[in-house]
PDB file of C-alpha atoms in Angstrom:
ATOM      1  CA  MET P   6       0.000   0.000   0.000  1.00 78.00           C
ATOM      2  CA  VAL P   7       2.853   2.389   0.694  1.00 83.00           C
ATOM      3  CA  THR P   8       4.215   2.091  -2.843  1.00 87.00           C
ATOM      4  CA  ASN P   9       0.743   2.680  -4.238  1.00 88.00           C
ATOM      5  CA  ALA P  10       0.320   5.701  -1.953  1.00 89.00           C
ATOM      6  CA  ILE P  11       3.576   7.160  -3.297  1.00 92.00           C
ATOM      7  CA  LEU P  12       2.468   6.681  -6.915  1.00 91.00           C
ATOM      8  CA  ILE P  13      -0.989   8.128  -6.256  1.00 93.00           C
ATOM      9  CA  GLY P  14       0.570  11.079  -4.426  1.00 94.00           C
ATOM     10  CA  ALA P  15       3.043  11.740  -7.249  1.00 94.00           C
ATOM     11  CA  SER P  16       0.179  11.649  -9.762  1.00 93.00           C
ATOM     12  CA  GLY P  17      -1.766  14.091  -7.623  1.00 94.00           C
ATOM     13  CA  ILE P  18       1.184  16.461  -7.334  1.00 96.00           C
ATOM     14  CA  PHE P  19       1.785  16.414 -11.092  1.00 94.00           C
ATOM     15  CA  LEU P  20      -1.896  17.088 -11.785  1.00 94.00           C
ATOM     16  CA  PHE P  21      -1.944  19.920  -9.260  1.00 95.00           C
ATOM     17  CA  VAL P  22       1.357  21.585 -10.156  1.00 96.00           C
ATOM     18  CA  LEU P  23       1.485  20.919 -13.923  1.00 95.00           C
ATOM     19  CA  PRO P  24      -2.170  20.437 -14.862  1.00 94.00           C
ATOM     20  CA  ILE P  25      -2.006  21.258 -18.577  1.00 94.00           C
ATOM     21  CA  ARG P  26       1.205  19.296 -19.192  1.00 94.00           C
ATOM     22  CA  THR P  27      -0.107  16.260 -17.313  1.00 93.00           C
ATOM     23  CA  CYS P  28      -3.375  16.314 -19.280  1.00 92.00           C
ATOM     24  CA  GLU P  29      -1.387  16.536 -22.519  1.00 93.00           C
ATOM     25  CA  MET P  30       0.759  13.585 -21.436  1.00 93.00           C
ATOM     26  CA  LEU P  31      -2.430  11.589 -20.865  1.00 91.00           C
ATOM     27  CA  GLY P  32      -3.706  12.595 -24.304  1.00 93.00           C
ATOM     28  CA  MET P  33      -6.705  14.497 -22.975  1.00 90.00           C
ATOM     29  CA  PRO P  34      -8.182  17.035 -25.392  1.00 91.00           C
ATOM     30  CA  ALA P  35      -8.418  20.700 -24.484  1.00 90.00           C
ATOM     31  CA  PHE P  36     -11.675  21.827 -22.899  1.00 89.00           C
ATOM     32  CA  PRO P  37     -12.578  25.076 -21.139  1.00 88.00           C
ATOM     33  CA  ASP P  38     -12.065  23.989 -17.522  1.00 91.00           C
ATOM     34  CA  ARG P  39      -9.263  21.472 -18.050  1.00 91.00           C
ATOM     35  CA  GLU P  40      -6.809  23.219 -15.725  1.00 94.00           C
ATOM     36  CA  TRP P  41      -9.355  23.493 -12.900  1.00 94.00           C
ATOM     37  CA  PHE P  42     -10.400  19.867 -13.394  1.00 93.00           C
ATOM     38  CA  ALA P  43      -6.805  18.624 -13.329  1.00 94.00           C
ATOM     39  CA  ARG P  44      -5.963  20.582 -10.178  1.00 96.00           C
ATOM     40  CA  PHE P  45      -9.109  19.332  -8.431  1.00 96.00           C
ATOM     41  CA  ALA P  46      -8.347  15.720  -9.436  1.00 94.00           C
ATOM     42  CA  GLY P  47      -4.749  16.184  -8.264  1.00 95.00           C
ATOM     43  CA  LEU P  48      -5.849  17.437  -4.874  1.00 95.00           C
ATOM     44  CA  ALA P  49      -8.259  14.504  -4.493  1.00 94.00           C
ATOM     45  CA  LEU P  50      -5.553  12.013  -5.496  1.00 94.00           C
ATOM     46  CA  PHE P  51      -3.074  13.525  -3.062  1.00 95.00           C
ATOM     47  CA  ALA P  52      -5.635  13.271  -0.239  1.00 94.00           C
ATOM     48  CA  LEU P  53      -6.301   9.643  -1.197  1.00 92.00           C
ATOM     49  CA  SER P  54      -2.576   8.897  -1.112  1.00 93.00           C
ATOM     50  CA  GLU P  55      -2.296  10.257   2.415  1.00 91.00           C
ATOM     51  CA  HIS P  56      -5.253   8.133   3.500  1.00 88.00           C
ATOM     52  CA  VAL P  57      -3.773   4.998   1.920  1.00 87.00           C
ATOM     53  CA  ALA P  58      -0.365   5.635   3.506  1.00 87.00           C
ATOM     54  CA  THR P  59      -1.858   6.208   6.950  1.00 86.00           C
ATOM     55  CA  THR P  60      -4.060   3.128   6.700  1.00 82.00           C
ATOM     56  CA  SER P  61      -1.217   0.903   5.564  1.00 77.00           C
ATOM     57  CA  ARG P  62       1.003   1.946   8.467  1.00 76.00           C
ATOM     58  CA  SER P  63      -1.314   2.111  11.447  1.00 76.00           C
ATOM     59  CA  ALA P  64      -4.619   0.382  10.770  1.00 70.00           C
ATOM     60  CA  ARG P  65      -5.754  -2.847  12.298  1.00 76.00           C
ATOM     61  CA  ASP P  66      -6.479  -5.840  10.083  1.00 74.00           C
ATOM     62  CA  LYS P  67     -10.221  -5.179   9.775  1.00 79.00           C
ATOM     63  CA  VAL P  68      -9.672  -1.572   8.694  1.00 80.00           C
ATOM     64  CA  PHE P  69      -6.811  -2.619   6.414  1.00 79.00           C
ATOM     65  CA  ALA P  70      -9.072  -5.179   4.724  1.00 81.00           C
ATOM     66  CA  ARG P  71     -11.830  -2.596   4.164  1.00 84.00           C
ATOM     67  CA  MET P  72      -9.289  -0.189   2.700  1.00 84.00           C
ATOM     68  CA  ALA P  73      -7.936  -2.897   0.389  1.00 85.00           C
ATOM     69  CA  VAL P  74     -11.453  -3.643  -0.899  1.00 89.00           C
ATOM     70  CA  PHE P  75     -12.010   0.092  -1.384  1.00 90.00           C
ATOM     71  CA  MET P  76      -8.728   0.393  -3.302  1.00 90.00           C
ATOM     72  CA  ILE P  77      -9.648  -2.531  -5.570  1.00 93.00           C
ATOM     73  CA  PHE P  78     -12.723  -0.556  -6.601  1.00 94.00           C
ATOM     74  CA  ILE P  79     -10.898   2.782  -6.838  1.00 93.00           C
ATOM     75  CA  SER P  80      -7.895   1.460  -8.804  1.00 93.00           C
ATOM     76  CA  ALA P  81     -10.081  -0.447 -11.260  1.00 95.00           C
ATOM     77  CA  SER P  82     -12.380   2.570 -11.651  1.00 95.00           C
ATOM     78  CA  ILE P  83      -9.508   4.963 -12.314  1.00 92.00           C
ATOM     79  CA  ALA P  84      -8.028   2.584 -14.896  1.00 94.00           C
ATOM     80  CA  THR P  85     -11.403   2.221 -16.607  1.00 96.00           C
ATOM     81  CA  LEU P  86     -12.135   5.947 -16.630  1.00 94.00           C
ATOM     82  CA  ILE P  87      -8.702   6.841 -17.987  1.00 93.00           C
ATOM     83  CA  TYR P  88      -9.148   4.213 -20.711  1.00 95.00           C
ATOM     84  CA  GLN P  89     -12.573   5.612 -21.633  1.00 95.00           C
ATOM     85  CA  ALA P  90     -11.527   9.261 -21.455  1.00 91.00           C
ATOM     86  CA  PRO P  91     -11.678  11.205 -24.693  1.00 91.00           C
ATOM     87  CA  GLY P  92      -8.448  11.941 -26.489  1.00 92.00           C
ATOM     88  CA  ASP P  93      -5.451  10.159 -27.900  1.00 93.00           C
ATOM     89  CA  PHE P  94      -3.908   7.052 -26.426  1.00 94.00           C
ATOM     90  CA  THR P  95      -0.404   8.013 -25.367  1.00 95.00           C
ATOM     91  CA  GLY P  96       2.260   6.002 -23.628  1.00 94.00           C
ATOM     92  CA  TRP P  97       1.442   7.753 -20.364  1.00 94.00           C
ATOM     93  CA  ARG P  98      -2.259   6.923 -20.754  1.00 94.00           C
ATOM     94  CA  TRP P  99      -1.459   3.252 -21.320  1.00 96.00           C
ATOM     95  CA  PHE P 100       0.877   3.359 -18.305  1.00 94.00           C
ATOM     96  CA  ALA P 101      -1.912   4.817 -16.143  1.00 93.00           C
ATOM     97  CA  VAL P 102      -4.463   2.260 -17.358  1.00 96.00           C
ATOM     98  CA  ILE P 103      -2.140  -0.703 -16.859  1.00 96.00           C
ATOM     99  CA  SER P 104      -0.934   0.596 -13.474  1.00 93.00           C
ATOM    100  CA  GLY P 105      -4.484   1.060 -12.187  1.00 93.00           C
ATOM    101  CA  GLY P 106      -5.481  -2.415 -13.317  1.00 95.00           C
ATOM    102  CA  LEU P 107      -2.323  -3.916 -11.859  1.00 95.00           C
ATOM    103  CA  TRP P 108      -2.875  -2.251  -8.483  1.00 92.00           C
ATOM    104  CA  ALA P 109      -6.482  -3.478  -8.378  1.00 93.00           C
ATOM    105  CA  PHE P 110      -5.214  -6.992  -9.094  1.00 94.00           C
ATOM    106  CA  LEU P 111      -2.445  -6.765  -6.473  1.00 90.00           C
ATOM    107  CA  TYR P 112      -4.883  -5.576  -3.815  1.00 88.00           C
ATOM    108  CA  ALA P 113      -7.241  -8.457  -4.663  1.00 90.00           C
ATOM    109  CA  VAL P 114      -4.408 -10.992  -4.460  1.00 88.00           C
ATOM    110  CA  THR P 115      -2.855  -9.689  -1.245  1.00 82.00           C
ATOM    111  CA  LEU P 116      -6.118  -9.047   0.622  1.00 78.00           C
ATOM    112  CA  PRO P 117      -6.570 -12.660   1.772  1.00 73.00           C
ATOM    113  CA  ILE P 118      -2.853 -12.986   2.599  1.00 71.00           C
ATOM    114  CA  LYS P 119      -2.813  -9.940   4.883  1.00 59.00           C
ATOM    115  CA  THR P 120      -6.031 -10.777   6.696  1.00 53.00           C
ATOM    116  CA  ILE P 121      -5.133 -14.444   7.224  1.00 49.00           C
ATOM    117  CA  GLY P 122      -1.436 -14.005   7.960  1.00 45.00           C
ATOM    118  CA  LEU P 123      -1.524 -11.122  10.427  1.00 47.00           C
ATOM    119  CA  GLN P 124      -3.948 -10.749  13.279  1.00 50.00           C
ATOM    120  CA  ASP P 125      -4.185  -7.879  15.716  1.00 49.00           C
ATOM    121  CA  ASP P 126      -2.877  -8.518  19.166  1.00 50.00           C
ATOM    122  CA  GLU P 127      -5.081  -6.419  21.420  1.00 53.00           C
ATOM    123  CA  SER P 128      -2.565  -6.504  24.271  1.00 49.00           C
ATOM    124  CA  THR P 129      -0.010  -4.539  22.214  1.00 47.00           C
ATOM    125  CA  ARG P 130      -2.411  -1.864  20.908  1.00 50.00           C
ATOM    126  CA  PRO P 131      -2.570   1.492  22.685  1.00 51.00           C
TER     127      PRO P 131
END
C-alpha cells in the first residue's frame, strides 16, 4: 500500500502543479475547464494517497481489509475511466491504465494474505 500511496501522491502532485502538461501527457483534449479539473483531481488524489499511507502503516487488520477492498474498486475505476476518457492514447495513458489495473489486481491478491497471515494482538495496541 505504501508504494501505491507514493504513486498516487506523485500523480496528484503532477496534476496539481502541472495540470495542462499532465493532461497533454495523458492525451486528454483541451476543454474550457481542463486546468481546474486537473488541479481538483490532483488534490483529491493527493488526499487519497495520504489516506492509503496512513491506513497501511497504522490500521488494524479489519480496517486494512476494508481499505484494500475500497482500493480494488478505486484502482479499477480509475483505470477504466482513464481508458474511456476522450483523447489520444499516449504512452502515459497506457501506463496509467495498466498501473491502475495492476494495483487493483495486487490488492485483490494480497487481501486474503494480509487478513489471514496477520492478526491484531489487542494486548499490544494502545
